[in-house]
Amino acid sequence: MKYSPMSDDHTYRLLVAKMHDVSSLSPQSVGPLSPMYHSIVPFFKHAPWRMFAAGSFVVTGILYLLFGVALINIVSVLQYGF
Amino acid sequence: MGFDLFARVIIGFILFVRNIIGVVQTPYETYRNLSKGNHPEQLIPLVLIVCAYFAWSALVRHGIRANPMLLTYSFSALFMASIVTFGLVVGTIVVAGRLFHGTGSFRTVVLPWGYSLTPTIMWFWITSMLWVVFPPPRTGSVAGQLLSFVFIITSLFLFFWKGVLYYLTLRFGMKLDLVKILGVSAVIFPMGALYAIIMYRLGIFRIPFI
């Protein structure tokens, strides 16, 4: 059986390229908030639209509690904004 | 030569579709690839969608029976302003990013920022179509309130999406960390607000196409 060097292996080269990509940026650090940051970010890495949908529902609810029906006026203004 | 150009355009369209799905499903991974700046021709479909929107917007604003000269002027003004805005925003991101020791360039920022126009163009399309189907002002009726909530939820959804894509543009395009991104934002946002006011006063954009 003939063996070829590892550097010729397609999977190996893909793996090296991927590792190079991932290591091109140093891990994010925000001081004491780093653990919290690293626990939140995974939710935005895959299908973040779930977070956007949940967030927009919650914020709309808060806006409704704050402004009540006056929220409708904001919508009317925004509708003229295109 | 002609075939090469055609092939590049086709590749651009395929990459555009693939990356649009990526921007929705896996934005981090997609933006990491986009920041390499390869295949700028993939922005062609986005430019076409923006062109189509401005043509539609001119029709909706002035009506289908408006003078063709007025429609052409309106379309041209919107399109030119959006091109200038795009260039200014990319330039500002690069300059402000370098002030904070970012290592990116125009090439590494242009594709990420281009794709960040996806939620923008979606919001403008949705709002203009809604304007045709349900013209403002909204009323306090149940239907009016319901529509208002749906509109606010949709707008916030697209706003959050835009925010994440803005963050990723600076993170991967300029290779900045969160603290520096906040610093760059403190420089860019006031300038953006001033620019939005100028555009509003000139009667070009009521809400800036950013």
CSV table of C-alpha atoms in Angstrom, one decimal:
chain,number,residue,atom,x,y,z
A,1,MET,CA,0.0,0.0,0.0
A,2,LYS,CA,1.3,3.4,-1.0
A,3,TYR,CA,1.3,6.2,1.6
A,4,SER,CA,1.3,9.9,0.7
A,5,PRO,CA,2.4,12.7,3.0
A,6,MET,CA,-0.3,14.1,5.3
A,7,SER,CA,0.1,17.6,3.7
A,8,ASP,CA,-1.3,16.1,0.5
A,9,ASP,CA,-4.4,14.9,2.2
A,10,HIS,CA,-7.5,16.9,1.2
A,11,THR,CA,-9.3,16.6,4.6
A,12,TYR,CA,-6.1,17.6,6.3
A,13,ARG,CA,-5.7,20.7,4.2
A,14,LEU,CA,-9.3,21.7,4.8
A,15,LEU,CA,-8.8,21.2,8.5
A,16,VAL,CA,-5.7,23.4,8.5
A,17,ALA,CA,-7.5,26.1,6.4
A,18,LYS,CA,-10.4,26.0,8.9
A,19,MET,CA,-8.1,26.3,11.9
A,20,HIS,CA,-6.3,29.1,10.3
A,21,ASP,CA,-9.7,30.9,9.7
A,22,VAL,CA,-10.8,30.4,13.3
A,23,SER,CA,-7.5,31.5,14.8
A,24,SER,CA,-7.2,34.6,12.7
A,25,LEU,CA,-9.0,36.5,15.4
A,26,SER,CA,-8.1,36.4,19.1
A,27,PRO,CA,-11.0,35.3,21.3
A,28,GLN,CA,-13.3,38.1,22.5
A,29,SER,CA,-12.5,39.5,25.9
A,30,VAL,CA,-14.7,42.0,27.8
A,31,GLY,CA,-13.0,41.8,31.2
A,32,PRO,CA,-15.3,40.5,34.0
A,33,LEU,CA,-18.2,40.3,31.6
A,34,SER,CA,-16.4,37.7,29.4
A,35,PRO,CA,-18.2,34.6,30.8
A,36,MET,CA,-21.6,36.2,30.3
A,37,TYR,CA,-20.6,37.3,26.7
A,38,HIS,CA,-19.5,33.8,25.9
A,39,SER,CA,-22.7,32.3,27.2
A,40,ILE,CA,-24.8,34.6,25.1
A,41,VAL,CA,-22.9,34.6,21.8
A,42,PRO,CA,-23.7,31.0,20.8
A,43,PHE,CA,-27.3,31.9,20.5
A,44,PHE,CA,-26.4,34.4,17.7
A,45,LYS,CA,-24.0,32.0,15.8
A,46,HIS,CA,-26.7,29.6,14.5
A,47,ALA,CA,-30.2,30.7,13.4
A,48,PRO,CA,-30.0,34.0,15.3
A,49,TRP,CA,-33.4,34.9,13.9
A,50,ARG,CA,-35.0,33.0,16.9
A,51,MET,CA,-33.4,35.5,19.2
A,52,PHE,CA,-34.4,38.4,17.0
A,53,ALA,CA,-38.0,37.2,17.0
A,54,ALA,CA,-38.1,36.7,20.7
A,55,GLY,CA,-36.4,40.0,21.4
A,56,SER,CA,-38.7,42.0,19.1
A,57,PHE,CA,-41.8,40.5,20.8
A,58,VAL,CA,-40.5,41.4,24.2
A,59,VAL,CA,-39.4,44.9,23.2
A,60,THR,CA,-42.7,45.5,21.5
A,61,GLY,CA,-44.5,44.4,24.7
A,62,ILE,CA,-42.4,46.8,26.7
A,63,LEU,CA,-43.0,49.7,24.3
A,64,TYR,CA,-46.8,49.0,24.5
A,65,LEU,CA,-46.6,49.1,28.3
A,66,LEU,CA,-44.7,52.4,28.1
A,67,PHE,CA,-46.5,54.2,25.3
A,68,GLY,CA,-49.9,52.4,25.1
A,69,VAL,CA,-51.9,53.1,22.0
A,70,ALA,CA,-49.6,56.1,21.2
A,71,LEU,CA,-47.4,53.4,19.6
A,72,ILE,CA,-49.8,53.6,16.6
A,73,ASN,CA,-48.6,57.1,15.9
A,74,ILE,CA,-45.0,56.0,15.8
A,75,VAL,CA,-46.1,53.4,13.2
A,76,SER,CA,-47.8,56.0,11.1
A,77,VAL,CA,-44.7,58.2,11.1
A,78,LEU,CA,-42.5,55.2,10.2
A,79,GLN,CA,-44.8,54.3,7.4
A,80,TYR,CA,-44.0,57.6,5.7
A,81,GLY,CA,-40.3,56.9,6.1
A,82,PHE,CA,-39.6,54.8,3.0
B,1,MET,CA,-13.5,37.5,-22.4
B,2,GLY,CA,-17.3,37.7,-22.8
B,3,PHE,CA,-17.7,34.2,-21.5
B,4,ASP,CA,-15.4,35.0,-18.5
B,5,LEU,CA,-17.6,38.0,-17.6
B,6,PHE,CA,-20.8,36.0,-17.9
B,7,ALA,CA,-19.3,33.2,-15.8
B,8,ARG,CA,-18.3,35.7,-13.1
B,9,VAL,CA,-21.8,37.2,-13.0
B,10,ILE,CA,-23.3,33.7,-12.7
B,11,ILE,CA,-20.9,32.8,-9.9
B,12,GLY,CA,-21.8,36.1,-8.2
B,13,PHE,CA,-25.5,35.2,-8.3
B,14,ILE,CA,-24.8,31.7,-6.9
B,15,LEU,CA,-22.6,33.1,-4.1
B,16,PHE,CA,-25.2,35.8,-3.4
B,17,VAL,CA,-27.9,33.2,-2.8
B,18,ARG,CA,-25.6,31.0,-0.7
B,19,ASN,CA,-24.4,33.9,1.4
B,20,ILE,CA,-27.9,35.3,1.9
B,21,ILE,CA,-28.9,32.0,3.4
B,22,GLY,CA,-25.7,32.1,5.4
B,23,VAL,CA,-26.4,35.6,6.7
B,24,VAL,CA,-29.8,34.3,8.0
B,25,GLN,CA,-28.7,31.0,9.4
B,26,THR,CA,-24.9,31.2,10.3
B,27,PRO,CA,-23.9,34.9,10.2
B,28,TYR,CA,-20.6,34.5,12.1
B,29,GLU,CA,-19.3,31.8,9.7
B,30,THR,CA,-20.6,33.7,6.6
B,31,TYR,CA,-19.1,37.0,7.7
B,32,ARG,CA,-15.8,35.3,8.4
B,33,ASN,CA,-15.7,34.2,4.8
B,34,LEU,CA,-17.0,37.5,3.4
B,35,SER,CA,-14.3,39.5,5.2
B,36,LYS,CA,-11.7,37.8,2.9
B,37,GLY,CA,-13.1,40.1,0.2
B,38,ASN,CA,-13.2,37.4,-2.5
B,39,HIS,CA,-15.7,37.6,-5.5
B,40,PRO,CA,-17.0,41.2,-5.2
B,41,GLU,CA,-19.2,40.4,-8.2
B,42,GLN,CA,-21.6,38.8,-5.7
B,43,LEU,CA,-22.9,42.3,-4.9
B,44,ILE,CA,-24.4,42.6,-8.4
B,45,PRO,CA,-27.7,41.0,-7.4
B,46,LEU,CA,-27.9,43.2,-4.3
B,47,VAL,CA,-27.4,46.3,-6.5
B,48,LEU,CA,-30.1,45.1,-8.9
B,49,ILE,CA,-32.5,44.6,-5.9
B,50,VAL,CA,-31.7,48.1,-4.7
B,51,CYS,CA,-32.3,49.5,-8.2
B,52,ALA,CA,-35.6,47.7,-8.4
B,53,TYR,CA,-36.6,49.1,-5.0
B,54,PHE,CA,-35.7,52.7,-6.0
B,55,ALA,CA,-37.7,52.4,-9.2
B,56,TRP,CA,-40.7,51.1,-7.3
B,57,SER,CA,-40.2,53.7,-4.6
B,58,ALA,CA,-40.3,56.5,-7.2
B,59,LEU,CA,-43.5,55.1,-8.6
B,60,VAL,CA,-45.2,54.8,-5.2
B,61,ARG,CA,-44.1,58.3,-4.1
B,62,HIS,CA,-45.2,60.1,-7.2
B,63,GLY,CA,-47.8,57.8,-8.7
B,64,ILE,CA,-47.9,55.9,-11.9
B,65,ARG,CA,-49.2,58.8,-13.9
B,66,ALA,CA,-46.4,61.1,-12.8
B,67,ASN,CA,-44.2,62.8,-15.4
B,68,PRO,CA,-41.5,60.3,-16.5
B,69,MET,CA,-38.8,63.0,-16.0
B,70,LEU,CA,-39.8,63.4,-12.4
B,71,LEU,CA,-39.7,59.6,-11.9
B,72,THR,CA,-36.3,59.4,-13.5
B,73,TYR,CA,-35.0,62.3,-11.4
B,74,SER,CA,-36.4,60.7,-8.2
B,75,PHE,CA,-34.9,57.3,-9.1
B,76,SER,CA,-31.5,58.8,-10.0
B,77,ALA,CA,-31.4,61.0,-6.9
B,78,LEU,CA,-32.2,58.0,-4.6
B,79,PHE,CA,-29.8,55.7,-6.4
B,80,MET,CA,-26.9,58.1,-6.4
B,81,ALA,CA,-27.4,59.1,-2.8
B,82,SER,CA,-27.5,55.4,-1.8
B,83,ILE,CA,-24.2,54.7,-3.7
B,84,VAL,CA,-22.5,57.8,-2.0
B,85,THR,CA,-23.9,56.7,1.4
B,86,PHE,CA,-22.5,53.2,0.9
B,87,GLY,CA,-19.1,54.5,0.0
B,88,LEU,CA,-19.1,57.0,2.9
B,89,VAL,CA,-20.1,54.4,5.4
B,90,VAL,CA,-17.5,51.9,4.3
B,91,GLY,CA,-14.8,54.6,4.2
B,92,THR,CA,-15.9,55.9,7.7
B,93,ILE,CA,-15.8,52.3,9.1
B,94,VAL,CA,-12.3,51.7,7.7
B,95,VAL,CA,-10.9,55.1,8.9
B,96,ALA,CA,-12.6,54.9,12.4
B,97,GLY,CA,-11.6,51.2,12.7
B,98,ARG,CA,-8.0,52.1,12.0
B,99,LEU,CA,-8.1,54.8,14.6
B,100,PHE,CA,-8.8,52.0,17.0
B,101,HIS,CA,-6.0,49.9,15.6
B,102,GLY,CA,-8.2,47.7,13.4
B,103,THR,CA,-6.3,45.9,10.6
B,104,GLY,CA,-9.0,45.8,7.9
B,105,SER,CA,-9.2,47.7,4.6
B,106,PHE,CA,-11.9,48.8,2.1
B,107,ARG,CA,-11.7,45.3,0.5
B,108,THR,CA,-12.4,43.4,3.8
B,109,VAL,CA,-15.3,45.7,4.7
B,110,VAL,CA,-17.2,46.2,1.5
B,111,LEU,CA,-18.7,42.7,1.2
B,112,PRO,CA,-19.7,42.4,4.9
B,113,TRP,CA,-21.3,45.9,4.8
B,114,GLY,CA,-22.9,45.2,1.5
B,115,TYR,CA,-24.7,42.1,2.9
B,116,SER,CA,-25.7,44.2,6.0
B,117,LEU,CA,-28.0,46.1,3.6
B,118,THR,CA,-30.2,42.9,3.4
B,119,PRO,CA,-32.4,43.9,6.5
B,120,THR,CA,-32.3,47.5,5.3
B,121,ILE,CA,-33.7,46.7,1.8
B,122,MET,CA,-36.2,44.3,3.3
B,123,TRP,CA,-37.5,47.0,5.7
B,124,PHE,CA,-37.9,49.5,2.8
B,125,TRP,CA,-39.6,47.0,0.6
B,126,ILE,CA,-42.0,45.9,3.3
B,127,THR,CA,-42.8,49.5,4.4
B,128,SER,CA,-43.4,50.7,0.8
B,129,MET,CA,-45.7,47.8,0.0
B,130,LEU,CA,-47.5,48.2,3.2
B,131,TRP,CA,-47.9,51.9,2.3
B,132,VAL,CA,-49.7,50.8,-0.9
B,133,VAL,CA,-51.9,48.1,0.7
B,134,PHE,CA,-52.7,49.9,4.0
B,135,PRO,CA,-51.9,53.6,3.6
B,136,PRO,CA,-51.2,55.5,6.9
B,137,PRO,CA,-52.3,56.9,9.3
B,138,ARG,CA,-53.1,53.9,11.4
B,139,THR,CA,-56.2,54.1,13.6
B,140,GLY,CA,-56.9,52.9,17.1
B,141,SER,CA,-59.2,50.1,15.9
B,142,VAL,CA,-58.4,46.5,16.7
B,143,ALA,CA,-57.2,45.9,13.1
B,144,GLY,CA,-55.1,49.1,13.3
B,145,GLN,CA,-53.5,48.2,16.5
B,146,LEU,CA,-52.8,44.6,15.3
B,147,LEU,CA,-51.2,45.9,12.2
B,148,SER,CA,-49.1,48.4,14.2
B,149,PHE,CA,-47.8,45.6,16.5
B,150,VAL,CA,-46.9,43.4,13.5
B,151,PHE,CA,-45.1,46.4,11.9
B,152,ILE,CA,-43.2,47.2,15.1
B,153,ILE,CA,-42.2,43.6,15.7
B,154,THR,CA,-41.0,43.2,12.0
B,155,SER,CA,-39.1,46.5,12.2
B,156,LEU,CA,-37.4,45.5,15.5
B,157,PHE,CA,-36.6,42.1,14.1
B,158,LEU,CA,-34.8,43.7,11.1
B,159,PHE,CA,-33.2,46.3,13.4
B,160,PHE,CA,-31.7,43.6,15.7
B,161,TRP,CA,-30.5,41.7,12.6
B,162,LYS,CA,-28.9,44.8,11.2
B,163,GLY,CA,-27.2,45.5,14.6
B,164,VAL,CA,-25.6,42.0,14.6
B,165,LEU,CA,-24.5,42.4,11.0
B,166,TYR,CA,-23.0,45.8,11.8
B,167,TYR,CA,-21.1,44.2,14.7
B,168,LEU,CA,-19.8,41.4,12.5
B,169,THR,CA,-18.7,43.8,9.9
B,170,LEU,CA,-16.4,45.5,12.4
B,171,ARG,CA,-15.5,42.3,14.1
B,172,PHE,CA,-14.4,40.4,11.0
B,173,GLY,CA,-13.9,43.2,8.5
B,174,MET,CA,-11.7,45.4,10.8
B,175,LYS,CA,-10.7,42.6,13.3
B,176,LEU,CA,-11.8,44.6,16.3
B,177,ASP,CA,-13.0,43.4,19.8
B,178,LEU,CA,-16.2,44.5,21.4
B,179,VAL,CA,-14.7,47.4,23.4
B,180,LYS,CA,-13.1,48.9,20.3
B,181,ILE,CA,-16.3,48.3,18.3
B,182,LEU,CA,-18.1,50.4,21.0
B,183,GLY,CA,-15.4,53.1,20.6
B,184,VAL,CA,-15.8,53.1,16.8
B,185,SER,CA,-19.6,53.2,17.2
B,186,ALA,CA,-19.2,56.3,19.4
B,187,VAL,CA,-17.4,58.0,16.5
B,188,ILE,CA,-19.6,56.7,13.7
B,189,PHE,CA,-23.1,57.1,15.2
B,190,PRO,CA,-23.1,60.9,15.7
B,191,MET,CA,-21.7,61.3,12.2
B,192,GLY,CA,-24.5,59.0,10.9
B,193,ALA,CA,-27.1,61.0,12.7
B,194,LEU,CA,-25.8,64.3,11.3
B,195,TYR,CA,-25.7,62.7,7.8
B,196,ALA,CA,-29.3,61.5,8.2
B,197,ILE,CA,-30.5,65.0,9.1
B,198,ILE,CA,-28.7,66.4,6.1
B,199,MET,CA,-30.3,63.8,3.8
B,200,TYR,CA,-33.7,64.6,5.4
B,201,ARG,CA,-33.3,68.3,4.8
B,202,LEU,CA,-32.3,67.7,1.2
B,203,GLY,CA,-35.5,65.7,0.8
B,204,ILE,CA,-33.7,62.6,-0.4
B,205,PHE,CA,-34.2,60.1,2.5
B,206,ARG,CA,-36.7,60.4,5.3
B,207,ILE,CA,-35.1,57.5,6.9
B,208,PRO,CA,-31.5,57.0,5.7
B,209,PHE,CA,-30.8,54.0,3.5
B,210,ILE,CA,-27.9,52.7,5.6
